[in-house]
Amino acid sequence: MVLAALFNSTIAFSQTENFVKTEQNSYSNDKPYQTVTVKPVKGSKVKNVILMIGDGMGLNQVAAAWVVNHGHLNIDNCTYTGFSRTYCANKLITDSGAAGTAMATGSKTNYHCISVDPQGNKLNSLTDLAHASGLKTGIVVTCNLPDATPSVFCAKNIDRDKEEEIAADYLNCNVDYIFGAGRERFNKRTDKRDLLAEMKQKGYQVFTNWEETSKVKQGKVFSIPMEGQLPLARERGDMMGKVCLHSISLLNQGSKGFFAMFEGSRIDDCGHFNNLTQLMEEVMDFDRSIGEVLKWAEKDGQTLVIVLADHETGGFTLLDGDLKTGSVEGHFSTNEHSGIMVPVYTYGPGAENFVGIYENTEIFQRIAKLLNLKK
Ligand SMILES: [Zn+2]
């Protein structure tokens, strides 16, 4: 019942065509969470890469979350930083489809494209190439799976709005661990196909709740606990961090390493809605997941962790605040994305390769090189 109620409220939230501008410009947090401290990794071998994408998470969003958490973020453990330019092939201000395609495939493409070039030709993504090289692959997101960012790693389509076509591509993506929402695109389809049954035939263990998923010890996983979106951070609790660690425990069973993409998907929605409270809660949830991943990566010693954004959302500016009380004042200048460069934070072996100012396509190039993927 509770989940059903949440589901309804989040559905209303996800309908971006009906913006309700909140005009909210202040937020205060009296319960900061404990951050972790990890030591820099000494070795240089990159066996695994974990790419963590904060959708719409610009530098101001990170700076504000740092104030709100009383001057501490897990992200601060990252040892190197850089900037990524986000414009796409036919627009200065990108969407998540084109931005994700650039990072997943190394090619700038048109607005709303999903891992195809501007002519519609299919492009190989990091998950395709990693799988072909014998690595295990995984994606964990807090949005619906046919949404843009997860889709650039699991589908090819010239139009991100073709969500049923995109969902069908998941059958052939070869990704070993898949977690996200949007179940209705898989089993309540206009073509009557039951993609959940088809995923089972493809060898996936298919789950419609997290509790059952969390018990799995090996094999391929397709977990889709909800229709629509997952609930927002306040209701999700620490689910995101737990799913990330669970996926790592399965992906790390291969001898050749793994590539995983974890997305704090709903930071972007909160930027679109200019909702500062929800924005801060989503960034902090993402940062708590980053803490879990960094602790694991420190112990592992062969894992490069990259934390970045695909673009900024909301034109958010941090205007004032207080580190002692965890309060901030801010301003949103748009309901849409903005064109500013976004920060890239890295930790682990190979982290030094992400210093500087570069195109978002370099994310693909540098990961592919470090993992020795054949293009
Ligand atoms: Zn995005």
Short mmCIF file of C-alpha atoms and ligand atoms in Angstrom, two decimals:
data_model
loop_
_atom_site.label_atom_id
_atom_site.label_comp_id
_atom_site.label_asym_id
_atom_site.label_seq_id
_atom_site.Cartn_x
_atom_site.Cartn_y
_atom_site.Cartn_z
CA MET A 1 0.00 0.00 0.00
CA VAL A 2 2.70 2.43 1.03
CA LEU A 3 4.69 1.67 -2.09
CA ALA A 4 1.61 2.08 -4.25
CA ALA A 5 1.04 5.52 -2.74
CA LEU A 6 4.67 6.42 -3.32
CA PHE A 7 4.46 5.18 -6.83
CA ASN A 8 1.51 7.44 -7.56
CA SER A 9 3.20 10.48 -6.11
CA THR A 10 6.41 9.82 -8.01
CA ILE A 11 4.55 9.33 -11.26
CA ALA A 12 3.06 12.80 -10.90
CA PHE A 13 6.57 14.06 -10.18
CA SER A 14 8.04 12.46 -13.27
CA GLN A 15 5.74 14.17 -15.73
CA THR A 16 8.13 16.84 -16.79
CA GLU A 17 5.65 18.48 -19.16
CA ASN A 18 3.65 19.67 -16.12
CA PHE A 19 6.23 21.67 -14.23
CA VAL A 20 5.28 23.04 -10.88
CA LYS A 21 7.91 25.60 -10.11
CA THR A 22 8.37 25.57 -6.37
CA GLU A 23 10.28 28.87 -6.09
CA GLN A 24 11.95 27.27 -3.10
CA ASN A 25 15.28 28.91 -2.36
CA SER A 26 16.41 27.66 1.03
CA TYR A 27 17.07 24.32 2.72
CA SER A 28 18.51 23.31 6.08
CA ASN A 29 19.73 19.91 7.31
CA ASP A 30 20.26 19.22 11.02
CA LYS A 31 21.15 15.53 10.54
CA PRO A 32 24.43 15.31 8.61
CA TYR A 33 25.54 11.78 7.73
CA GLN A 34 28.93 10.33 8.55
CA THR A 35 31.28 10.32 5.57
CA VAL A 36 34.06 7.79 5.05
CA THR A 37 37.78 8.43 4.70
CA VAL A 38 39.63 6.23 2.22
CA LYS A 39 43.35 6.20 1.49
CA PRO A 40 44.62 6.79 -2.05
CA VAL A 41 45.27 3.49 -3.87
CA LYS A 42 48.96 2.70 -4.55
CA GLY A 43 48.83 0.20 -7.44
CA SER A 44 48.43 1.07 -11.10
CA LYS A 45 46.53 -1.93 -12.52
CA VAL A 46 42.98 -1.04 -13.58
CA LYS A 47 40.95 -4.25 -13.46
CA ASN A 48 37.51 -2.72 -12.91
CA VAL A 49 35.88 0.64 -13.72
CA ILE A 50 32.84 2.00 -11.89
CA LEU A 51 31.29 5.03 -13.59
CA MET A 52 28.94 6.93 -11.27
CA ILE A 53 26.75 9.47 -13.06
CA GLY A 54 24.87 12.12 -11.11
CA ASP A 55 22.27 13.10 -13.69
CA GLY A 56 22.13 16.90 -13.79
CA MET A 57 24.67 17.21 -10.93
CA GLY A 58 26.63 20.39 -11.59
CA LEU A 59 29.33 21.90 -9.41
CA ASN A 60 26.84 24.14 -7.60
CA GLN A 61 24.71 21.13 -6.66
CA VAL A 62 27.80 19.40 -5.21
CA ALA A 63 28.92 22.57 -3.42
CA ALA A 64 25.47 23.06 -1.88
CA ALA A 65 25.29 19.42 -0.73
CA TRP A 66 28.72 19.87 0.87
CA VAL A 67 27.37 22.82 2.90
CA VAL A 68 24.13 20.99 3.72
CA ASN A 69 26.15 18.02 5.06
CA HIS A 70 28.11 20.42 7.29
CA GLY A 71 31.27 20.50 5.17
CA HIS A 72 31.76 16.81 4.41
CA LEU A 73 31.14 14.71 1.30
CA ASN A 74 32.37 11.25 0.34
CA ILE A 75 33.17 12.66 -3.10
CA ASP A 76 35.98 14.64 -1.43
CA ASN A 77 37.97 11.40 -1.17
CA CYS A 78 38.51 11.51 -4.93
CA THR A 79 42.14 12.31 -5.64
CA TYR A 80 41.87 13.91 -9.11
CA THR A 81 39.37 16.23 -10.79
CA GLY A 82 38.64 17.45 -14.30
CA PHE A 83 35.96 19.14 -16.37
CA SER A 84 33.85 17.66 -19.13
CA ARG A 85 32.24 19.69 -21.93
CA THR A 86 28.69 18.48 -22.51
CA TYR A 87 27.35 20.04 -25.75
CA CYS A 88 25.96 17.59 -28.30
CA ALA A 89 26.24 17.37 -32.11
CA ASN A 90 23.30 19.62 -32.96
CA LYS A 91 22.71 21.67 -29.79
CA LEU A 92 24.75 23.58 -27.25
CA ILE A 93 22.50 22.41 -24.42
CA THR A 94 22.41 18.63 -24.42
CA ASP A 95 19.90 16.10 -23.14
CA SER A 96 20.83 12.94 -21.21
CA GLY A 97 20.52 10.79 -24.35
CA ALA A 98 23.17 12.62 -26.35
CA ALA A 99 25.36 13.26 -23.29
CA GLY A 100 25.15 9.63 -22.22
CA THR A 101 25.88 8.47 -25.77
CA ALA A 102 29.04 10.60 -25.85
CA MET A 103 30.32 9.04 -22.62
CA ALA A 104 29.16 5.50 -23.45
CA THR A 105 30.33 5.39 -27.10
CA GLY A 106 32.89 8.17 -27.63
CA SER A 107 30.77 9.89 -30.30
CA LYS A 108 28.88 13.17 -30.06
CA THR A 109 25.39 12.69 -31.42
CA ASN A 110 22.12 14.55 -31.83
CA TYR A 111 19.73 15.56 -29.08
CA HIS A 112 17.54 12.64 -27.90
CA CYS A 113 19.66 9.92 -29.59
CA ILE A 114 20.45 6.70 -27.71
CA SER A 115 23.84 5.24 -28.75
CA VAL A 116 23.38 5.94 -32.46
CA ASP A 117 25.27 8.55 -34.50
CA PRO A 118 23.49 11.57 -36.08
CA GLN A 119 22.68 9.40 -39.14
CA GLY A 120 21.11 6.71 -36.95
CA ASN A 121 23.95 4.18 -37.23
CA LYS A 122 24.29 2.02 -34.12
CA LEU A 123 27.35 2.63 -31.95
CA ASN A 124 29.14 0.20 -29.64
CA SER A 125 28.97 1.25 -26.00
CA LEU A 126 31.38 0.59 -23.14
CA THR A 127 29.11 -2.25 -21.99
CA ASP A 128 29.16 -3.82 -25.49
CA LEU A 129 32.96 -3.60 -25.71
CA ALA A 130 33.55 -4.72 -22.12
CA HIS A 131 31.31 -7.76 -22.66
CA ALA A 132 33.12 -8.59 -25.91
CA SER A 133 36.42 -8.46 -24.00
CA GLY A 134 35.16 -10.90 -21.38
CA LEU A 135 34.46 -8.41 -18.61
CA LYS A 136 31.26 -8.53 -16.60
CA THR A 137 28.99 -5.48 -16.88
CA GLY A 138 26.28 -3.92 -14.74
CA ILE A 139 23.97 -0.93 -14.51
CA VAL A 140 22.09 0.32 -11.46
CA VAL A 141 19.77 3.33 -11.72
CA THR A 142 17.05 5.01 -9.65
CA CYS A 143 14.94 5.91 -12.70
CA ASN A 144 13.06 3.74 -15.19
CA LEU A 145 15.28 1.52 -17.32
CA PRO A 146 14.12 2.88 -20.71
CA ASP A 147 15.16 6.38 -19.54
CA ALA A 148 18.09 7.95 -21.36
CA THR A 149 21.16 7.26 -19.21
CA PRO A 150 20.65 3.51 -18.58
CA SER A 151 19.49 3.10 -22.19
CA VAL A 152 22.69 4.38 -23.77
CA PHE A 153 24.40 1.35 -22.17
CA CYS A 154 21.67 -1.17 -23.08
CA ALA A 155 19.88 0.01 -26.25
CA LYS A 156 20.21 1.82 -29.61
CA ASN A 157 17.54 4.19 -30.86
CA ILE A 158 17.38 7.48 -32.72
CA ASP A 159 14.63 8.68 -30.35
CA ARG A 160 14.73 8.29 -26.58
CA ASP A 161 10.94 8.57 -26.42
CA LYS A 162 10.53 5.18 -28.15
CA GLU A 163 10.50 3.55 -24.73
CA GLU A 164 8.92 0.23 -25.73
CA GLU A 165 11.49 -0.27 -28.51
CA ILE A 166 14.25 0.67 -26.10
CA ALA A 167 12.95 -1.77 -23.47
CA ALA A 168 13.02 -4.57 -26.07
CA ASP A 169 16.71 -3.83 -26.72
CA TYR A 170 17.50 -4.85 -23.14
CA LEU A 171 17.00 -8.46 -24.24
CA ASN A 172 20.13 -8.28 -26.38
CA CYS A 173 22.34 -5.96 -24.33
CA ASN A 174 24.33 -8.76 -22.59
CA VAL A 175 24.64 -6.67 -19.41
CA ASP A 176 25.04 -9.07 -16.48
CA TYR A 177 23.39 -7.06 -13.71
CA ILE A 178 20.50 -4.67 -14.43
CA PHE A 179 18.55 -2.80 -11.76
CA GLY A 180 16.00 -0.03 -12.28
CA ALA A 181 12.28 0.75 -12.56
CA GLY A 182 9.79 1.17 -15.43
CA ARG A 183 8.40 -2.37 -15.35
CA GLU A 184 5.31 -1.49 -17.37
CA ARG A 185 7.47 -1.02 -20.48
CA PHE A 186 8.45 -4.68 -20.16
CA ASN A 187 5.20 -6.45 -19.30
CA LYS A 188 2.28 -4.10 -20.08
CA ARG A 189 3.18 -3.36 -23.66
CA THR A 190 1.10 -2.42 -26.66
CA ASP A 191 2.58 -5.42 -28.55
CA LYS A 192 1.58 -7.75 -25.65
CA ARG A 193 5.09 -9.19 -25.37
CA ASP A 194 6.20 -10.17 -21.87
CA LEU A 195 9.82 -9.10 -21.83
CA LEU A 196 10.26 -10.33 -18.26
CA ALA A 197 9.53 -13.88 -19.45
CA GLU A 198 11.84 -13.32 -22.42
CA MET A 199 14.63 -12.10 -20.10
CA LYS A 200 14.25 -15.37 -18.16
CA GLN A 201 14.65 -17.33 -21.39
CA LYS A 202 17.85 -15.36 -21.98
CA GLY A 203 19.24 -16.73 -18.72
CA TYR A 204 18.49 -13.85 -16.37
CA GLN A 205 17.18 -14.30 -12.85
CA VAL A 206 14.26 -11.86 -13.00
CA PHE A 207 12.98 -10.09 -9.87
CA THR A 208 10.22 -7.63 -9.17
CA ASN A 209 11.38 -6.67 -5.68
CA TRP A 210 14.68 -5.75 -4.07
CA GLU A 211 14.41 -8.15 -1.10
CA GLU A 212 14.47 -11.23 -3.36
CA THR A 213 17.17 -9.69 -5.54
CA SER A 214 19.43 -9.10 -2.55
CA LYS A 215 19.59 -12.85 -1.79
CA VAL A 216 21.17 -13.75 -5.14
CA LYS A 217 24.76 -14.93 -4.86
CA GLN A 218 25.71 -15.47 -8.52
CA GLY A 219 24.54 -15.36 -12.13
CA LYS A 220 22.82 -12.76 -14.27
CA VAL A 221 20.26 -10.45 -12.65
CA PHE A 222 17.42 -8.39 -14.08
CA SER A 223 15.68 -6.62 -11.20
CA ILE A 224 12.83 -4.20 -11.84
CA PRO A 225 11.04 -3.55 -8.54
CA MET A 226 8.56 -0.93 -9.70
CA GLU A 227 6.55 0.57 -12.50
CA GLY A 228 7.33 4.22 -13.21
CA GLN A 229 10.22 5.57 -11.18
CA LEU A 230 11.74 4.39 -7.92
CA PRO A 231 10.63 6.56 -4.98
CA LEU A 232 12.66 9.64 -4.15
CA ALA A 233 15.64 9.47 -1.79
CA ARG A 234 13.68 10.11 1.41
CA GLU A 235 11.55 6.98 0.81
CA ARG A 236 14.26 4.83 -0.80
CA GLY A 237 16.39 4.92 2.34
CA ASP A 238 19.82 3.36 1.75
CA MET A 239 18.64 1.15 -1.10
CA MET A 240 20.90 2.70 -3.78
CA GLY A 241 24.13 1.99 -1.89
CA LYS A 242 22.99 -1.55 -1.10
CA VAL A 243 22.15 -2.33 -4.72
CA CYS A 244 25.51 -0.95 -5.87
CA LEU A 245 27.37 -3.22 -3.43
CA HIS A 246 25.23 -6.23 -4.32
CA SER A 247 25.91 -5.75 -8.02
CA ILE A 248 29.64 -5.42 -7.31
CA SER A 249 29.60 -8.70 -5.34
CA LEU A 250 28.27 -10.50 -8.43
CA LEU A 251 30.23 -8.62 -11.09
CA ASN A 252 33.49 -9.15 -9.22
CA GLN A 253 33.21 -12.94 -9.69
CA GLY A 254 34.65 -12.77 -13.22
CA SER A 255 38.39 -13.23 -13.70
CA LYS A 256 38.77 -10.39 -16.23
CA GLY A 257 37.19 -7.61 -14.20
CA PHE A 258 34.04 -5.57 -14.71
CA PHE A 259 32.59 -2.29 -15.93
CA ALA A 260 29.61 -0.88 -14.00
CA MET A 261 27.53 2.28 -14.34
CA PHE A 262 25.62 3.50 -11.29
CA GLU A 263 23.35 6.52 -11.73
CA GLY A 264 21.89 8.97 -9.23
CA SER A 265 19.15 9.46 -11.77
CA ARG A 266 16.70 11.68 -9.97
CA ILE A 267 19.00 14.58 -9.17
CA ASP A 268 17.99 15.74 -12.65
CA ASP A 269 14.23 15.59 -11.94
CA CYS A 270 14.68 17.74 -8.84
CA GLY A 271 16.61 20.29 -10.89
CA HIS A 272 13.84 20.35 -13.49
CA PHE A 273 11.33 20.95 -10.72
CA ASN A 274 13.50 23.56 -9.00
CA ASN A 275 12.89 21.67 -5.77
CA LEU A 276 15.88 22.41 -3.54
CA THR A 277 14.89 20.03 -0.70
CA GLN A 278 14.55 17.02 -2.99
CA LEU A 279 17.64 18.07 -4.95
CA MET A 280 19.78 18.12 -1.81
CA GLU A 281 18.34 14.80 -0.61
CA GLU A 282 19.11 13.14 -3.97
CA VAL A 283 22.68 14.49 -4.12
CA MET A 284 23.30 13.34 -0.53
CA ASP A 285 21.85 9.90 -1.32
CA PHE A 286 24.14 9.65 -4.34
CA ASP A 287 27.10 10.72 -2.19
CA ARG A 288 26.27 8.07 0.43
CA SER A 289 26.36 5.47 -2.37
CA ILE A 290 29.70 6.91 -3.48
CA GLY A 291 30.96 6.35 0.07
CA GLU A 292 29.95 2.66 -0.07
CA VAL A 293 31.62 2.22 -3.45
CA LEU A 294 34.83 4.01 -2.39
CA LYS A 295 35.16 1.84 0.73
CA TRP A 296 34.92 -1.25 -1.46
CA ALA A 297 37.32 0.19 -4.05
CA GLU A 298 39.90 1.04 -1.37
CA LYS A 299 39.95 -2.60 -0.23
CA ASP A 300 39.99 -3.92 -3.79
CA GLY A 301 42.85 -1.70 -4.96
CA GLN A 302 42.31 -2.42 -8.68
CA THR A 303 39.15 -0.43 -9.27
CA LEU A 304 38.94 3.02 -10.84
CA VAL A 305 35.92 5.00 -9.63
CA ILE A 306 34.77 7.94 -11.77
CA VAL A 307 32.08 10.28 -10.44
CA LEU A 308 30.68 12.82 -12.87
CA ALA A 309 27.57 14.44 -14.36
CA ASP A 310 26.18 14.24 -17.87
CA HIS A 311 25.11 17.93 -17.78
CA GLU A 312 23.80 20.46 -15.25
CA THR A 313 20.06 20.86 -14.62
CA GLY A 314 18.23 23.92 -13.30
CA GLY A 315 20.95 26.54 -13.74
CA PHE A 316 21.36 26.28 -9.99
CA THR A 317 23.46 28.82 -8.08
CA LEU A 318 24.56 28.56 -4.45
CA LEU A 319 24.02 32.07 -3.09
CA ASP A 320 24.53 31.76 0.66
CA GLY A 321 24.60 29.24 3.49
CA ASP A 322 26.05 28.20 6.82
CA LEU A 323 28.36 25.23 7.33
CA LYS A 324 27.51 24.95 11.04
CA THR A 325 23.75 24.67 10.55
CA GLY A 326 23.89 22.95 7.16
CA SER A 327 21.69 25.56 5.56
CA VAL A 328 21.85 26.91 2.02
CA GLU A 329 20.18 29.53 -0.09
CA GLY A 330 20.11 29.05 -3.81
CA HIS A 331 18.51 30.10 -7.05
CA PHE A 332 17.36 28.17 -10.12
CA SER A 333 17.58 30.08 -13.38
CA THR A 334 15.78 27.53 -15.59
CA ASN A 335 13.52 24.46 -15.57
CA GLU A 336 15.81 22.92 -18.16
CA HIS A 337 19.45 21.89 -18.54
CA SER A 338 22.21 24.47 -18.71
CA GLY A 339 25.38 24.56 -20.84
CA ILE A 340 28.11 24.74 -18.18
CA MET A 341 30.98 22.23 -18.02
CA VAL A 342 30.51 19.53 -15.40
CA PRO A 343 32.98 18.21 -12.82
CA VAL A 344 34.69 14.80 -13.06
CA TYR A 345 36.07 13.25 -9.84
CA THR A 346 38.24 10.13 -9.85
CA TYR A 347 39.69 7.69 -7.32
CA GLY A 348 41.86 4.61 -7.66
CA PRO A 349 44.38 3.34 -10.23
CA GLY A 350 44.30 5.41 -13.42
CA ALA A 351 42.57 8.32 -11.68
CA GLU A 352 45.27 10.74 -12.88
CA ASN A 353 44.11 10.26 -16.49
CA PHE A 354 41.03 12.40 -15.93
CA VAL A 355 42.72 15.70 -15.04
CA GLY A 356 42.10 18.65 -17.36
CA ILE A 357 39.35 20.07 -19.56
CA TYR A 358 38.03 17.75 -22.24
CA GLU A 359 35.03 16.69 -24.32
CA ASN A 360 32.58 14.25 -22.73
CA THR A 361 33.60 11.74 -25.44
CA GLU A 362 36.96 11.45 -23.66
CA ILE A 363 35.25 9.61 -20.81
CA PHE A 364 34.69 6.72 -23.23
CA GLN A 365 38.16 7.02 -24.80
CA ARG A 366 40.02 7.00 -21.50
CA ILE A 367 37.99 4.19 -19.93
CA ALA A 368 38.34 2.06 -23.09
CA LYS A 369 42.10 2.60 -23.07
CA LEU A 370 42.52 1.80 -19.37
CA LEU A 371 40.45 -1.39 -19.69
CA ASN A 372 42.18 -2.34 -22.96
CA LEU A 373 38.86 -2.61 -24.81
CA LYS A 374 39.04 -3.28 -28.54
CA LYS A 375 36.96 -0.67 -30.43
ZN ZN B 1 20.80 13.94 -17.75
#
